[in-house]
Each structure stands twice: as structure tokens, then as C-alpha cells.
GROMACS .gro file of C-alpha atoms in nm:
model
   67
    1MET     CA    1   0.229  -2.026  -3.184
    2ALA     CA    2   0.262  -1.690  -3.013
    3GLN     CA    3   0.607  -1.572  -2.926
    4GLU     CA    4   0.663  -1.432  -2.583
    5GLN     CA    5   0.899  -1.145  -2.531
    6LYS     CA    6   1.055  -1.107  -2.193
    7GLN     CA    7   1.155  -0.764  -2.083
    8PRO     CA    8   1.398  -0.703  -1.802
    9ARG     CA    9   1.229  -0.596  -1.484
   10ARG     CA   10   1.363  -0.312  -1.280
   11SER     CA   11   1.406  -0.379  -0.917
   12THR     CA   12   1.204  -0.152  -0.693
   13GLU     CA   13   1.487  -0.166  -0.443
   14ASP     CA   14   1.705   0.038  -0.680
   15GLU     CA   15   1.452   0.318  -0.707
   16GLU     CA   16   1.447   0.603  -0.464
   17PRO     CA   17   1.111   0.674  -0.306
   18VAL     CA   18   0.940   0.981  -0.443
   19ASP     CA   19   0.824   1.219  -0.175
   20ALA     CA   20   0.529   1.423  -0.295
   21GLY     CA   21   0.554   1.637   0.012
   22PRO     CA   22   0.330   1.647   0.313
   23ALA     CA   23  -0.037   1.640   0.221
   24PRO     CA   24  -0.307   1.758   0.456
   25GLU     CA   25  -0.430   1.448   0.634
   26GLY     CA   26  -0.798   1.526   0.586
   27ALA     CA   27  -0.760   1.576   0.211
   28ALA     CA   28  -0.563   1.254   0.170
   29THR     CA   29  -0.823   1.057   0.365
   30GLU     CA   30  -1.106   1.209   0.163
   31ARG     CA   31  -0.929   1.132  -0.166
   32LYS     CA   32  -0.863   0.773  -0.057
   33GLU     CA   33  -1.228   0.725   0.036
   34ARG     CA   34  -1.341   0.861  -0.303
   35LEU     CA   35  -1.100   0.629  -0.485
   36ASP     CA   36  -1.213   0.332  -0.277
   37ASP     CA   37  -1.577   0.410  -0.360
   38ASP     CA   38  -1.495   0.439  -0.731
   39ILE     CA   39  -1.309   0.108  -0.730
   40ASP     CA   40  -1.592  -0.064  -0.542
   41SER     CA   41  -1.840   0.072  -0.796
   42ILE     CA   42  -1.635  -0.058  -1.089
   43LEU     CA   43  -1.592  -0.400  -0.928
   44ASP     CA   44  -1.968  -0.420  -0.861
   45GLU     CA   45  -2.037  -0.340  -1.226
   46ILE     CA   46  -1.795  -0.612  -1.338
   47ASP     CA   47  -1.963  -0.861  -1.104
   48ASP     CA   48  -2.305  -0.774  -1.247
   49VAL     CA   49  -2.183  -0.825  -1.604
   50LEU     CA   50  -2.020  -1.156  -1.518
   51GLU     CA   51  -2.332  -1.280  -1.338
   52THR     CA   52  -2.541  -1.227  -1.650
   53ASN     CA   53  -2.289  -1.292  -1.929
   54ALA     CA   54  -2.015  -1.509  -1.779
   55GLU     CA   55  -2.032  -1.773  -2.050
   56ASP     CA   56  -2.025  -1.517  -2.333
   57PHE     CA   57  -1.742  -1.330  -2.159
   58VAL     CA   58  -1.528  -1.643  -2.134
   59LYS     CA   59  -1.608  -1.751  -2.491
   60SER     CA   60  -1.483  -1.417  -2.620
   61PHE     CA   61  -1.133  -1.510  -2.499
   62ILE     CA   62  -1.123  -1.855  -2.658
   63GLN     CA   63  -0.874  -1.856  -2.943
   64LYS     CA   64  -1.022  -1.956  -3.277
   65GLY     CA   65  -0.824  -2.144  -3.541
   66GLY     CA   66  -0.580  -1.920  -3.728
   67GLN     CA   67  -0.567  -1.645  -3.468
   0.00000   0.00000   0.00000
């Protein structure tokens, strides 16, 4: 049986927000759009793989005896 280790979680309330400084609004919007497009592309690729190989994908996570 696998042992689980619990690590203490730091509260985000204790952390001070990091201010990266004012960024030009146009550059920030452009960067966000590029990141959104990249994420959408990756998610589409994952969907395509799962549509064709969903059963194989799930079987790869099934624990075999002795693992």
C-alpha cells in the first residue's frame, strides 16, 4: 500500500503580493492572448489524443499487481 506524505500548506494570506511593476497595457494583453492561444492548442491536442486512444490512456494508469 502506498504511503501518503502530507506537507504543510502555506497560507496565501500570509504572503505579500509581488508587484512586478506597471506593464504596458497593450503588451500585457498581447501576451495574455498568446498564452490563451497556446493553452487552447494544447487542450485541443489532448482532446484529439483522448478521442482516439481514451481506453489505452486510462489502461496505462491502472495499477498492476506488485506495483
